[in-house]
């Protein structure tokens, strides 16, 4: 049998709870011509998935959408063999089909993975969508120059940790914003940011100002709300801001937080760009891999994952990630990873 999570009902509250999801089972699907059956190993949990559920893109009864790393069990796709590892979109399910006629939510085409390139879980992270998001938002949009001050919010998270390190590699002064103390320490001690301040501190706005004595030239926005309010007065003339995400607003009902932020930053002369990673897949996926692949392999870019275990862990891990309970990119391992000699992290 195949076990999978569905959305129980259209979410009503700001954040998911025990009633949001339902565990079901059904027969393992059979691959048709041009299809392969794959067993899910890693499920990627990403903030945008909550938007899908709240806005009704994902319907009650649907298998919950997610990007996954899987292993081929049976293949009717030429060139794809049982045992091969793939990036695909099985969602919150133990098994799924890929190939012809299989709906492919999300933007990335399924592809075969080479475990020699790096841990296979990185295909849903630093060597996949997260790496591309950080690359597009920081390198292409923010374009930091040596000596400029760059601020990154959610700095220890999946996207934030990569974005900040890309800026540091370009010679910028990089200041992170994170939550609890161990995350703040990780950002400076392990990732090598020049400073990091906690948005949980009662003196957060003063701390950020003190960490950016020359003002802010580039802001990589992942959060919004009070974090944005603290950055806003610090922008220098000619500053750039990328709105990558606004996780503090993902539980809001209505209102366009992004448009409001944009207008307020532009009123201060900041050049603001919105970011949608899907716009960069065809044009920049290879360029991202060419930079981040060797940098990660050489340890010049560090990457932390928060890996939870078992299909049952998915709803709680998802809710935790939305509220900062994750420490690094949030993943759930739903079946053993045969490539692992030792646990990731
Ligand atoms: P993260 O791993 O960064 O996890 C989310 C983090 O956000 C939490 O760990 C928490 O870190 C922080 N956070 C949550 N709520 C708040 C809050 N109210 N105030 C301050 N910080 C908060 O997730 P991702 O790396 O997957 O995503 C980061 C951002 O990038 C999201 O906004 C996401 O939507 C966006 N994104 C955008 C894409 C695009 O195409 N534009 C593509 C992919 C991601 P802490 O404990 O440190 O506060």
CSV table of C-alpha atoms and ligand atoms in Angstrom, one decimal:
chain,number,residue,atom,x,y,z
A,1,UNK,CA,0.0,0.0,0.0
A,2,UNK,CA,0.9,3.6,-0.5
A,3,UNK,CA,0.5,6.0,2.4
A,4,UNK,CA,0.1,9.7,1.8
A,5,UNK,CA,-1.1,12.9,3.5
A,6,UNK,CA,-4.0,15.0,2.0
A,7,UNK,CA,-5.4,18.3,2.9
A,8,UNK,CA,-8.4,17.4,5.2
A,9,UNK,CA,-10.3,20.7,4.5
A,10,UNK,CA,-9.6,24.2,3.2
A,11,UNK,CA,-7.4,25.7,6.0
A,12,UNK,CA,-9.3,28.3,8.1
A,13,UNK,CA,-6.8,29.4,10.8
A,14,UNK,CA,-3.6,31.4,10.3
A,15,UNK,CA,-1.4,28.3,10.7
A,16,UNK,CA,-1.8,24.6,10.3
A,17,UNK,CA,-2.8,22.4,13.2
A,18,UNK,CA,-3.7,18.8,13.9
A,19,UNK,CA,-7.0,19.0,11.9
A,20,UNK,CA,-5.3,20.4,8.7
A,21,UNK,CA,-4.0,17.1,7.3
A,22,UNK,CA,-5.3,13.6,7.0
A,23,UNK,CA,-3.2,10.4,6.6
A,24,UNK,CA,-4.6,8.0,4.0
A,25,UNK,CA,-3.6,4.9,2.2
A,26,UNK,CA,-4.3,3.4,-1.2
A,27,UNK,CA,-2.8,1.1,-3.8
A,28,UNK,CA,0.7,1.8,-5.1
A,29,UNK,CA,0.2,3.4,-8.5
A,30,UNK,CA,1.2,1.4,-11.6
A,31,UNK,CA,3.4,3.2,-14.2
A,32,UNK,CA,2.0,3.5,-17.7
A,33,UNK,CA,4.0,3.9,-20.9
A,34,UNK,CA,6.5,6.8,-20.4
A,35,UNK,CA,6.2,6.7,-16.7
A,36,UNK,CA,8.2,5.5,-13.7
A,37,UNK,CA,7.2,4.5,-10.2
A,38,UNK,CA,9.4,6.1,-7.5
A,39,UNK,CA,9.7,5.6,-3.8
A,40,UNK,CA,10.1,8.9,-1.9
A,41,UNK,CA,13.2,9.4,0.2
A,42,UNK,CA,13.1,13.1,1.1
A,43,UNK,CA,10.1,15.5,1.2
A,44,UNK,CA,11.0,19.2,1.0
A,45,UNK,CA,8.9,21.5,3.3
A,46,UNK,CA,8.8,25.0,2.0
A,47,UNK,CA,6.8,28.1,3.2
A,48,UNK,CA,5.1,28.6,-0.2
A,49,UNK,CA,3.2,25.3,0.3
A,50,UNK,CA,1.1,27.0,3.0
A,51,UNK,CA,0.1,29.6,0.5
A,52,UNK,CA,-1.0,26.9,-2.0
A,53,UNK,CA,-3.2,25.4,0.7
A,54,UNK,CA,-4.7,28.6,2.0
A,55,UNK,CA,-5.4,30.0,-1.4
A,56,UNK,CA,-7.0,26.8,-2.6
A,57,UNK,CA,-4.4,25.9,-5.3
A,58,UNK,CA,-4.3,22.6,-3.5
A,59,UNK,CA,-7.7,21.1,-2.9
A,60,UNK,CA,-9.0,19.0,0.1
A,61,UNK,CA,-8.3,15.3,-0.8
A,62,UNK,CA,-5.3,16.1,-3.0
A,63,UNK,CA,-2.0,14.5,-2.0
A,64,UNK,CA,-0.1,17.4,-0.4
A,65,UNK,CA,2.2,18.9,-2.9
A,66,UNK,CA,6.0,18.9,-2.3
A,67,UNK,CA,9.2,18.6,-4.2
A,68,UNK,CA,10.9,15.3,-3.4
A,69,UNK,CA,14.0,13.2,-3.9
A,70,UNK,CA,13.1,9.7,-4.8
A,71,UNK,CA,14.4,6.3,-6.0
A,72,UNK,CA,13.1,4.6,-9.1
A,73,UNK,CA,11.3,1.3,-8.4
A,74,UNK,CA,10.0,0.5,-11.8
A,75,UNK,CA,10.6,2.4,-15.0
A,76,UNK,CA,9.0,2.7,-18.4
A,77,UNK,CA,11.0,5.8,-19.2
A,78,UNK,CA,14.0,5.2,-21.5
A,79,UNK,CA,17.3,5.9,-19.8
A,80,UNK,CA,15.8,5.7,-16.3
A,81,UNK,CA,16.6,2.5,-14.4
A,82,UNK,CA,15.3,1.0,-11.2
A,83,UNK,CA,17.7,2.2,-8.4
A,84,UNK,CA,18.3,5.6,-10.1
A,85,UNK,CA,17.8,8.7,-7.9
A,86,UNK,CA,15.5,11.5,-9.1
A,87,UNK,CA,14.3,14.9,-8.2
A,88,UNK,CA,10.5,14.9,-8.7
A,89,UNK,CA,7.3,15.9,-7.0
A,90,UNK,CA,5.8,12.9,-5.2
A,91,UNK,CA,4.4,15.2,-2.5
A,92,UNK,CA,3.7,13.9,1.0
A,93,UNK,CA,3.5,10.3,-0.2
A,94,UNK,CA,5.6,7.1,0.1
A,95,UNK,CA,5.3,6.4,-3.7
A,96,UNK,CA,4.5,8.4,-6.8
A,97,UNK,CA,4.6,8.4,-10.5
A,98,UNK,CA,6.7,10.6,-12.8
A,99,UNK,CA,6.8,11.0,-16.5
A,100,UNK,CA,4.3,11.4,-19.3
A,101,UNK,CA,0.9,12.8,-18.3
A,102,UNK,CA,1.8,13.1,-14.6
A,103,UNK,CA,0.8,16.6,-13.3
A,104,UNK,CA,3.9,18.5,-12.3
A,105,UNK,CA,3.0,21.2,-9.8
A,106,UNK,CA,5.9,23.4,-9.0
A,107,UNK,CA,8.3,24.6,-11.6
A,108,UNK,CA,11.2,22.2,-11.9
A,109,UNK,CA,11.2,19.3,-14.4
A,110,UNK,CA,11.9,15.9,-12.9
A,111,UNK,CA,15.5,14.9,-13.4
A,112,UNK,CA,18.0,12.1,-12.7
A,113,UNK,CA,20.5,12.8,-9.9
A,114,UNK,CA,24.1,11.9,-9.7
A,115,UNK,CA,25.0,11.1,-6.1
A,116,UNK,CA,28.6,11.8,-6.9
A,117,UNK,CA,27.8,15.5,-7.2
A,118,UNK,CA,26.7,15.9,-3.6
A,119,UNK,CA,24.2,14.5,-1.1
A,120,UNK,CA,21.0,13.7,-3.0
A,121,UNK,CA,18.9,15.7,-0.5
A,122,UNK,CA,20.7,18.9,-1.8
A,123,UNK,CA,18.6,18.6,-5.0
A,124,UNK,CA,15.7,20.1,-3.1
A,125,UNK,CA,18.0,22.7,-1.4
A,126,UNK,CA,21.3,24.3,-2.1
A,127,UNK,CA,21.7,22.6,-5.5
A,128,UNK,CA,18.1,23.1,-6.4
A,129,UNK,CA,15.3,25.6,-5.8
A,130,UNK,CA,16.9,27.1,-2.7
A,131,UNK,CA,20.2,27.6,-4.4
A,132,UNK,CA,18.6,29.2,-7.4
A,133,UNK,CA,16.4,31.5,-5.3
A,134,UNK,CA,19.4,32.7,-3.4
A,135,UNK,CA,21.5,33.1,-6.6
A,136,UNK,CA,18.7,35.0,-8.4
A,137,UNK,CA,17.9,37.2,-5.5
A,138,UNK,CA,21.4,38.0,-4.3
A,139,UNK,CA,23.7,37.7,-7.3
A,140,UNK,CA,21.4,38.8,-10.2
A,141,UNK,CA,19.1,41.2,-8.4
A,142,UNK,CA,20.9,42.5,-5.3
A,143,UNK,CA,24.3,42.5,-7.1
A,144,UNK,CA,26.4,43.3,-4.0
A,145,UNK,CA,29.8,45.0,-4.5
A,146,UNK,CA,32.9,44.7,-2.3
A,147,UNK,CA,32.5,46.7,0.9
A,148,UNK,CA,28.7,47.2,0.6
A,149,UNK,CA,26.5,46.2,3.5
A,150,UNK,CA,24.1,43.4,2.8
A,151,UNK,CA,21.3,42.4,5.3
A,152,UNK,CA,19.7,38.9,5.0
A,153,UNK,CA,16.6,38.0,7.1
A,154,UNK,CA,15.8,34.4,8.1
A,155,UNK,CA,19.6,34.1,7.8
A,156,UNK,CA,20.0,30.6,9.1
A,157,UNK,CA,17.2,29.2,7.0
A,158,UNK,CA,17.3,27.4,3.7
A,159,UNK,CA,17.5,30.4,1.4
A,160,UNK,CA,19.0,32.9,3.8
A,161,UNK,CA,22.1,30.9,4.6
A,162,UNK,CA,23.0,30.6,0.9
A,163,UNK,CA,22.1,34.2,0.0
A,164,UNK,CA,24.4,35.6,2.7
A,165,UNK,CA,27.3,33.4,1.8
A,166,UNK,CA,27.0,34.4,-1.9
A,167,UNK,CA,27.2,38.0,-0.8
A,168,UNK,CA,30.2,37.3,1.4
A,169,UNK,CA,32.0,35.6,-1.5
A,170,UNK,CA,31.5,38.9,-3.4
A,171,UNK,CA,33.3,40.8,-0.8
A,172,UNK,CA,30.3,42.4,0.9
A,173,UNK,CA,29.9,43.0,4.6
A,174,UNK,CA,27.0,40.6,5.5
A,175,UNK,CA,24.7,41.0,8.5
A,176,UNK,CA,22.1,38.3,9.3
A,177,UNK,CA,18.9,38.5,11.1
A,178,UNK,CA,17.8,35.3,12.9
A,179,UNK,CA,15.7,34.1,15.8
A,180,UNK,CA,17.0,32.1,18.7
A,181,UNK,CA,20.6,32.4,20.0
A,182,UNK,CA,22.0,29.1,18.6
A,183,UNK,CA,20.9,30.3,15.1
A,184,UNK,CA,22.5,33.7,15.6
A,185,UNK,CA,25.8,32.0,16.6
A,186,UNK,CA,25.6,29.6,13.7
A,187,UNK,CA,25.3,32.5,11.2
A,188,UNK,CA,28.5,34.2,12.4
A,189,UNK,CA,30.5,31.2,13.6
A,190,UNK,CA,29.8,28.7,10.9
A,191,UNK,CA,28.6,30.7,7.9
A,192,UNK,CA,31.1,33.5,8.5
A,193,UNK,CA,28.6,36.4,8.3
A,194,UNK,CA,30.2,39.6,9.7
A,195,UNK,CA,27.4,40.0,12.3
A,196,UNK,CA,24.0,38.6,13.1
A,197,UNK,CA,21.3,40.0,15.4
A,198,UNK,CA,18.2,38.4,16.8
A,199,UNK,CA,14.7,39.7,15.9
A,200,UNK,CA,13.6,38.2,19.2
A,201,UNK,CA,15.6,40.7,21.2
A,202,UNK,CA,13.8,43.7,22.8
A,203,UNK,CA,16.6,45.9,21.5
A,204,UNK,CA,16.4,44.3,17.9
A,205,UNK,CA,16.1,47.6,16.0
A,206,UNK,CA,19.0,49.2,17.9
A,207,UNK,CA,21.1,46.0,17.5
A,208,UNK,CA,20.6,46.0,13.8
A,209,UNK,CA,21.5,49.7,13.5
A,210,UNK,CA,24.7,49.1,15.5
A,211,UNK,CA,25.6,46.1,13.3
A,212,UNK,CA,25.2,48.3,10.1
A,213,UNK,CA,27.2,51.5,11.0
A,214,UNK,CA,27.5,52.4,7.3
A,215,UNK,CA,23.8,51.8,6.6
A,216,UNK,CA,22.3,49.1,4.3
A,217,UNK,CA,23.0,48.8,0.6
A,218,UNK,CA,21.3,45.5,-0.2
A,219,UNK,CA,18.4,43.9,1.7
A,220,UNK,CA,17.3,40.3,1.0
A,221,UNK,CA,13.8,40.1,2.4
A,222,UNK,CA,12.5,36.7,3.6
A,223,UNK,CA,10.3,37.8,6.5
A,224,UNK,CA,8.5,41.2,6.5
A,225,UNK,CA,6.7,42.7,9.5
A,226,UNK,CA,8.8,44.1,12.3
A,227,UNK,CA,12.0,42.8,10.7
A,228,UNK,CA,11.3,45.0,7.6
A,229,UNK,CA,10.4,47.9,9.9
A,230,UNK,CA,13.9,47.7,11.5
A,231,UNK,CA,15.7,47.6,8.2
A,232,UNK,CA,13.7,50.5,6.5
A,233,UNK,CA,15.3,53.5,8.3
A,234,UNK,CA,18.8,52.1,7.5
A,235,UNK,CA,18.7,52.1,3.7
A,236,UNK,CA,21.5,54.1,2.0
A,237,UNK,CA,20.9,56.1,-1.2
A,238,UNK,CA,21.1,53.7,-4.1
A,239,UNK,CA,20.1,50.8,-2.0
A,240,UNK,CA,18.5,47.6,-3.5
A,241,UNK,CA,16.0,45.3,-2.0
A,242,UNK,CA,14.8,41.9,-3.2
A,243,UNK,CA,11.4,40.7,-1.8
A,244,UNK,CA,12.1,37.0,-1.8
A,245,UNK,CA,9.4,36.1,0.8
A,246,UNK,CA,7.3,37.5,3.6
A,247,UNK,CA,6.9,34.6,5.9
A,248,UNK,CA,5.6,36.7,8.8
A,249,UNK,CA,2.6,37.5,6.7
A,250,UNK,CA,1.8,34.0,5.4
A,251,UNK,CA,-0.9,33.6,8.0
A,252,UNK,CA,-2.6,36.9,7.2
A,253,UNK,CA,-6.1,37.1,5.7
A,254,UNK,CA,-6.0,39.4,2.7
A,255,UNK,CA,-3.9,42.5,2.2
A,256,UNK,CA,-0.9,42.7,0.0
A,257,UNK,CA,2.0,43.0,2.4
A,258,UNK,CA,4.5,42.9,-0.5
A,259,UNK,CA,3.0,45.9,-2.3
A,260,UNK,CA,2.9,47.9,0.9
A,261,UNK,CA,6.6,47.1,1.7
A,262,UNK,CA,7.5,47.9,-1.8
A,263,UNK,CA,5.8,51.3,-1.8
A,264,UNK,CA,7.4,52.3,1.6
A,265,UNK,CA,10.9,51.2,0.5
A,266,UNK,CA,10.5,53.0,-2.9
A,267,UNK,CA,9.4,56.1,-1.1
A,268,UNK,CA,12.9,56.1,0.5
A,269,UNK,CA,14.5,55.8,-3.0
A,270,UNK,CA,15.2,52.0,-2.7
A,271,UNK,CA,15.2,50.0,-6.0
A,272,UNK,CA,12.9,47.1,-5.1
A,273,UNK,CA,12.5,43.9,-7.1
A,274,UNK,CA,10.1,41.0,-6.5
A,275,UNK,CA,11.5,37.5,-6.9
A,276,UNK,CA,9.9,34.4,-8.4
A,277,UNK,CA,12.4,31.7,-8.7
A,278,UNK,CA,10.5,30.0,-11.5
A,279,UNK,CA,11.5,32.9,-13.8
A,280,UNK,CA,15.1,31.9,-13.5
A,281,UNK,CA,15.0,28.1,-14.0
A,282,UNK,CA,15.6,27.9,-17.7
A,283,UNK,CA,18.0,30.9,-17.8
A,284,UNK,CA,20.1,30.4,-14.7
A,285,UNK,CA,19.8,26.9,-13.2
A,286,UNK,CA,23.1,25.8,-14.8
A,287,UNK,CA,24.9,29.0,-13.8
A,288,UNK,CA,23.8,28.5,-10.2
A,289,UNK,CA,25.0,24.9,-10.2
A,290,UNK,CA,28.3,26.0,-11.8
A,291,UNK,CA,28.9,28.4,-8.8
A,292,UNK,CA,27.3,26.6,-5.9
A,293,UNK,CA,28.3,23.0,-6.9
A,294,UNK,CA,32.1,23.5,-6.5
A,295,UNK,CA,31.7,26.0,-3.7
A,296,UNK,CA,29.6,23.5,-1.6
A,297,UNK,CA,31.9,20.6,-2.4
A,298,UNK,CA,35.0,22.7,-1.4
A,299,UNK,CA,33.3,23.8,1.9
A,300,UNK,CA,33.3,27.5,0.8
A,301,UNK,CA,29.6,27.5,1.1
A,302,UNK,CA,28.2,25.7,4.1
A,303,UNK,CA,24.7,24.3,4.1
A,304,UNK,CA,22.6,23.1,7.1
A,305,UNK,CA,19.6,20.8,6.9
A,306,UNK,CA,17.1,20.0,9.5
A,307,UNK,CA,16.0,16.5,8.7
A,308,UNK,CA,13.1,14.9,10.5
A,309,UNK,CA,12.2,11.2,10.2
A,310,UNK,CA,9.1,9.4,9.0
A,311,UNK,CA,6.0,10.1,7.0
A,312,UNK,CA,4.1,10.7,10.2
A,313,UNK,CA,6.4,13.7,11.1
A,314,UNK,CA,5.3,15.8,8.1
A,315,UNK,CA,2.4,17.9,9.5
A,316,UNK,CA,4.3,18.9,12.6
A,317,UNK,CA,7.5,19.5,10.8
A,318,UNK,CA,5.7,21.8,8.4
A,319,UNK,CA,3.9,23.8,11.1
A,320,UNK,CA,7.2,24.2,13.0
A,321,UNK,CA,9.0,25.4,9.9
A,322,UNK,CA,6.5,28.2,9.4
A,323,UNK,CA,7.1,29.4,12.9
A,324,UNK,CA,10.9,29.2,13.1
A,325,UNK,CA,11.2,25.8,14.7
A,326,UNK,CA,13.5,24.6,12.0
A,327,UNK,CA,17.2,25.1,12.1
A,328,UNK,CA,18.4,25.0,8.5
A,329,UNK,CA,16.5,23.7,5.5
A,330,UNK,CA,13.5,21.6,6.6
A,331,UNK,CA,13.2,18.1,5.2
A,332,UNK,CA,11.5,14.9,6.2
A,333,UNK,CA,13.1,11.6,5.3
A,334,UNK,CA,10.2,9.2,4.7
A,335,UNK,CA,12.4,6.2,3.7
A,336,UNK,CA,16.1,5.3,4.1
A,337,UNK,CA,18.6,7.1,2.0
A,338,UNK,CA,20.8,4.4,0.5
A,339,UNK,CA,23.6,6.9,-0.3
A,340,UNK,CA,24.1,7.8,3.3
A,341,UNK,CA,27.0,6.4,5.3
A,342,UNK,CA,26.3,8.7,8.2
A,343,UNK,CA,23.3,10.9,9.1
A,344,UNK,CA,23.2,14.3,7.4
A,345,UNK,CA,24.1,17.4,9.6
B,1,LIG,P1,13.5,28.9,6.1
B,1,LIG,O1,14.3,27.7,6.2
B,1,LIG,O2,14.2,30.3,6.1
B,1,LIG,O3,12.4,28.8,7.3
B,1,LIG,C1,11.6,29.9,7.6
B,1,LIG,C2,12.3,30.8,8.7
B,1,LIG,O4,11.7,32.0,8.7
B,1,LIG,C3,12.2,30.3,10.1
B,1,LIG,O5,13.1,29.3,10.4
B,1,LIG,C4,12.3,31.5,10.9
B,1,LIG,O6,13.7,31.7,11.2
B,1,LIG,C5,11.8,32.6,10.0
B,1,LIG,N1,10.6,33.2,10.4
B,1,LIG,C6,9.4,32.6,10.4
B,1,LIG,N2,8.4,33.4,10.9
B,1,LIG,C7,9.1,34.6,11.2
B,1,LIG,C8,8.7,35.8,11.8
B,1,LIG,N3,7.4,36.0,12.1
B,1,LIG,N4,9.6,36.8,12.0
B,1,LIG,C9,10.9,36.5,11.7
B,1,LIG,N5,11.3,35.4,11.2
B,1,LIG,C10,10.4,34.4,10.9
B,1,LIG,O7,12.6,28.8,4.8
B,1,LIG,P2,13.0,28.9,3.3
B,1,LIG,O8,14.4,29.1,3.2
B,1,LIG,O9,12.4,27.8,2.6
B,1,LIG,O10,12.3,30.2,2.8
B,1,LIG,C11,12.7,31.5,3.2
B,1,LIG,C12,11.9,32.6,2.4
B,1,LIG,O11,12.1,32.5,1.0
B,1,LIG,C13,10.4,32.4,2.6
B,1,LIG,O12,9.8,33.7,2.8
B,1,LIG,C14,10.0,31.8,1.4
B,1,LIG,O13,8.6,32.0,1.1
B,1,LIG,C15,10.9,32.5,0.4
B,1,LIG,N6,11.1,31.8,-0.9
B,1,LIG,C16,10.8,32.5,-2.0
B,1,LIG,C17,11.0,32.0,-3.3
B,1,LIG,C18,10.7,32.8,-4.4
B,1,LIG,O14,10.6,32.4,-5.6
B,1,LIG,N7,10.5,34.1,-4.2
B,1,LIG,C19,11.4,30.6,-3.4
B,1,LIG,C20,11.7,29.9,-2.2
B,1,LIG,C21,11.6,30.5,-1.0
B,1,LIG,P3,14.2,32.4,12.6
B,1,LIG,O15,13.9,31.4,13.7
B,1,LIG,O16,15.6,32.7,12.4
B,1,LIG,O17,13.3,33.6,12.7
